[in-house]
Amino acid sequence: MAETILAPALVARREHAEKRRRIAATIASAAFRPVFQPIVDLATGTIAGYEALTRFDDGARPDVTFGAALECGMGVELETVTLEVAMHAASHLPLGTWLSLNVSAPLLAEAEILLRMLNGWSRSVVLEITEHETIDASAPLREALVRLDPAFALPSMTPAPVSRTSTTSSSCGQAS
């Protein structure tokens, strides 16, 4: 009887430990790379910016890998390292374009991490909260946004005239 009661908990614990091991190995071996999707200004037809995306070497979908990292308590750690690599690789993108970074609500709430990453960054940055997450603590997120930049206190409601085109790989040669 005890075996029947304990078995699901033991299986869940093992699965959790395996997720942590896989995510830790992904981070330690930098088994990911950034790709940059151009964002085109429809009024001019020129590339206005790039959205940084992450691809994992094992071919896993990014939402699955980031979701697993979040489930096992390593979400912010994986997200931070992938964003740092993407920002480094973005230095090779054309000057005068901005960079869009997808950030989760938990990372956004850790404004100090983002401030450290963005410190000294000369390119304009758009922070896009990942669309697959429910945001249920708007006050703490607004406070984090204000810490990042007081201009975030009253976000603009006017969408920019942009269109997405194909995803291209980073040319920096760094495995990320």
Tab-separated table of C-alpha atoms in Angstrom:
chain	number	residue	atom	x	y	z
A	1	MET	CA	0.000	0.000	0.000
A	2	ALA	CA	2.791	2.469	0.884
A	3	GLU	CA	4.388	1.695	-2.481
A	4	THR	CA	1.202	2.715	-4.294
A	5	ILE	CA	1.038	5.978	-2.373
A	6	LEU	CA	4.741	6.861	-2.673
A	7	ALA	CA	5.340	5.762	-6.292
A	8	PRO	CA	3.856	8.873	-7.986
A	9	ALA	CA	5.834	11.180	-5.699
A	10	LEU	CA	9.053	9.279	-6.395
A	11	VAL	CA	8.429	9.376	-10.150
A	12	ALA	CA	7.730	13.127	-9.998
A	13	ARG	CA	10.888	13.710	-7.960
A	14	ARG	CA	12.950	11.711	-10.472
A	15	GLU	CA	11.442	13.616	-13.417
A	16	HIS	CA	12.140	16.937	-11.681
A	17	ALA	CA	15.761	15.918	-11.038
A	18	GLU	CA	16.155	14.826	-14.679
A	19	LYS	CA	14.804	18.175	-15.929
A	20	ARG	CA	17.254	20.028	-13.683
A	21	ARG	CA	20.123	17.855	-14.924
A	22	ARG	CA	19.197	18.458	-18.595
A	23	ILE	CA	18.801	22.222	-18.127
A	24	ALA	CA	22.051	22.472	-16.135
A	25	ALA	CA	23.856	20.528	-18.893
A	26	THR	CA	22.363	22.821	-21.559
A	27	ILE	CA	23.620	25.868	-19.673
A	28	ALA	CA	27.050	24.400	-18.870
A	29	SER	CA	27.723	23.330	-22.452
A	30	ALA	CA	26.047	26.383	-24.056
A	31	ALA	CA	23.956	23.978	-26.130
A	32	PHE	CA	21.949	26.765	-27.741
A	33	ARG	CA	22.405	29.585	-30.223
A	34	PRO	CA	20.676	32.853	-30.988
A	35	VAL	CA	18.915	33.543	-34.256
A	36	PHE	CA	17.677	36.948	-35.312
A	37	GLN	CA	14.370	37.563	-37.058
A	38	PRO	CA	14.324	40.847	-38.973
A	39	ILE	CA	11.481	43.256	-38.221
A	40	VAL	CA	10.623	45.352	-41.281
A	41	ASP	CA	9.176	48.860	-41.158
A	42	LEU	CA	6.250	48.638	-43.578
A	43	ALA	CA	6.352	52.370	-44.343
A	44	THR	CA	9.950	52.288	-45.587
A	45	GLY	CA	10.571	48.622	-46.373
A	46	THR	CA	13.762	48.720	-44.320
A	47	ILE	CA	14.770	46.505	-41.427
A	48	ALA	CA	14.026	48.472	-38.254
A	49	GLY	CA	15.174	45.860	-35.774
A	50	TYR	CA	15.646	42.209	-34.979
A	51	GLU	CA	13.928	39.851	-32.582
A	52	ALA	CA	16.420	37.622	-30.760
A	53	LEU	CA	15.253	34.014	-30.564
A	54	THR	CA	16.916	30.928	-29.119
A	55	ARG	CA	17.393	27.560	-30.771
A	56	PHE	CA	18.589	24.553	-28.803
A	57	ASP	CA	21.177	22.119	-30.158
A	58	ASP	CA	19.017	19.091	-29.300
A	59	GLY	CA	16.253	20.417	-31.581
A	60	ALA	CA	13.790	20.848	-28.722
A	61	ARG	CA	11.210	23.591	-29.137
A	62	PRO	CA	12.222	26.705	-27.193
A	63	ASP	CA	8.888	26.924	-25.344
A	64	VAL	CA	9.317	23.324	-24.146
A	65	THR	CA	12.896	23.875	-22.926
A	66	PHE	CA	12.158	27.216	-21.254
A	67	GLY	CA	8.999	25.695	-19.730
A	68	ALA	CA	10.971	22.765	-18.311
A	69	ALA	CA	13.540	25.188	-16.885
A	70	LEU	CA	10.788	27.218	-15.235
A	71	GLU	CA	9.193	24.073	-13.788
A	72	CYS	CA	12.445	22.952	-12.167
A	73	GLY	CA	13.413	26.356	-10.787
A	74	MET	CA	16.041	27.205	-13.421
A	75	GLY	CA	13.971	29.422	-15.704
A	76	VAL	CA	15.613	32.750	-14.902
A	77	GLU	CA	19.084	31.167	-15.059
A	78	LEU	CA	18.524	29.671	-18.535
A	79	GLU	CA	16.840	32.812	-19.797
A	80	THR	CA	19.639	35.047	-18.511
A	81	VAL	CA	22.417	33.055	-20.152
A	82	THR	CA	20.587	32.794	-23.492
A	83	LEU	CA	19.873	36.548	-23.493
A	84	GLU	CA	23.502	37.365	-22.690
A	85	VAL	CA	24.679	35.244	-25.619
A	86	ALA	CA	22.064	36.805	-27.923
A	87	MET	CA	23.105	40.321	-26.911
A	88	HIS	CA	26.747	39.490	-27.578
A	89	ALA	CA	25.872	38.062	-31.003
A	90	ALA	CA	23.663	41.080	-31.775
A	91	SER	CA	26.722	43.315	-31.771
A	92	HIS	CA	27.247	42.085	-35.345
A	93	LEU	CA	23.828	43.261	-36.527
A	94	PRO	CA	23.580	46.453	-38.605
A	95	LEU	CA	23.961	49.706	-36.703
A	96	GLY	CA	20.821	51.793	-36.310
A	97	THR	CA	18.548	48.797	-35.723
A	98	TRP	CA	16.980	47.870	-32.418
A	99	LEU	CA	16.917	44.508	-30.683
A	100	SER	CA	13.780	42.851	-29.306
A	101	LEU	CA	14.372	40.482	-26.393
A	102	ASN	CA	11.730	38.041	-25.178
A	103	VAL	CA	11.634	38.047	-21.387
A	104	SER	CA	9.475	36.097	-18.982
A	105	ALA	CA	7.526	37.715	-16.176
A	106	PRO	CA	9.840	36.092	-13.571
A	107	LEU	CA	12.939	37.574	-15.242
A	108	LEU	CA	11.263	40.937	-15.672
A	109	ALA	CA	10.478	40.933	-11.959
A	110	GLU	CA	14.238	40.501	-11.383
A	111	ALA	CA	14.927	43.990	-12.759
A	112	GLU	CA	18.469	44.028	-11.349
A	113	ILE	CA	19.476	41.130	-13.625
A	114	LEU	CA	18.151	42.966	-16.679
A	115	LEU	CA	19.768	46.229	-15.575
A	116	ARG	CA	23.126	44.441	-15.267
A	117	MET	CA	22.752	42.927	-18.742
A	118	LEU	CA	21.651	46.207	-20.340
A	119	ASN	CA	24.273	48.357	-18.583
A	120	GLY	CA	26.447	49.974	-21.243
A	121	TRP	CA	24.333	48.595	-24.091
A	122	SER	CA	24.233	51.170	-26.875
A	123	ARG	CA	21.524	49.666	-29.110
A	124	SER	CA	17.822	50.394	-28.501
A	125	VAL	CA	16.098	47.427	-26.862
A	126	VAL	CA	12.487	46.284	-26.878
A	127	LEU	CA	11.518	43.961	-24.015
A	128	GLU	CA	8.692	41.658	-25.067
A	129	ILE	CA	7.026	39.659	-22.320
A	130	THR	CA	6.730	36.087	-23.555
A	131	GLU	CA	3.242	35.391	-24.773
A	132	HIS	CA	2.979	31.882	-23.346
A	133	GLU	CA	2.936	33.087	-19.765
A	134	THR	CA	0.103	34.309	-17.603
A	135	ILE	CA	0.902	37.518	-15.796
A	136	ASP	CA	-0.935	37.601	-12.511
A	137	ALA	CA	1.092	40.162	-10.575
A	138	SER	CA	0.850	43.368	-12.584
A	139	ALA	CA	1.872	45.704	-9.731
A	140	PRO	CA	5.270	44.007	-9.125
A	141	LEU	CA	5.914	43.906	-12.888
A	142	ARG	CA	5.064	47.585	-13.296
A	143	GLU	CA	7.463	48.383	-10.421
A	144	ALA	CA	10.180	46.329	-12.157
A	145	LEU	CA	9.569	48.160	-15.423
A	146	VAL	CA	9.851	51.525	-13.714
A	147	ARG	CA	13.172	50.419	-12.148
A	148	LEU	CA	14.395	49.520	-15.637
A	149	ASP	CA	13.337	52.851	-17.120
A	150	PRO	CA	10.880	55.451	-15.797
A	151	ALA	CA	9.518	55.773	-19.343
A	152	PHE	CA	7.878	52.360	-18.834
A	153	ALA	CA	5.527	53.841	-16.239
A	154	LEU	CA	3.037	54.754	-18.974
A	155	PRO	CA	3.568	52.276	-21.821
A	156	SER	CA	2.551	53.361	-25.289
A	157	MET	CA	-0.552	51.757	-26.727
A	158	THR	CA	0.342	52.623	-30.332
A	159	PRO	CA	1.613	49.616	-32.305
A	160	ALA	CA	4.585	50.159	-34.592
A	161	PRO	CA	4.064	49.437	-38.311
A	162	VAL	CA	6.239	46.337	-38.572
A	163	SER	CA	6.190	42.976	-40.293
A	164	ARG	CA	8.157	39.815	-39.565
A	165	THR	CA	10.274	38.139	-42.203
A	166	SER	CA	12.424	35.023	-42.181
A	167	THR	CA	14.709	34.019	-39.319
A	168	THR	CA	18.443	34.196	-39.955
A	169	SER	CA	21.319	32.792	-37.960
A	170	SER	CA	23.820	34.911	-36.109
A	171	SER	CA	27.074	35.390	-37.951
A	172	CYS	CA	29.233	35.876	-34.900
A	173	GLY	CA	30.467	32.283	-34.873
A	174	GLN	CA	29.939	31.886	-31.134
A	175	ALA	CA	28.119	28.787	-30.002
A	176	SER	CA	25.256	30.018	-27.910
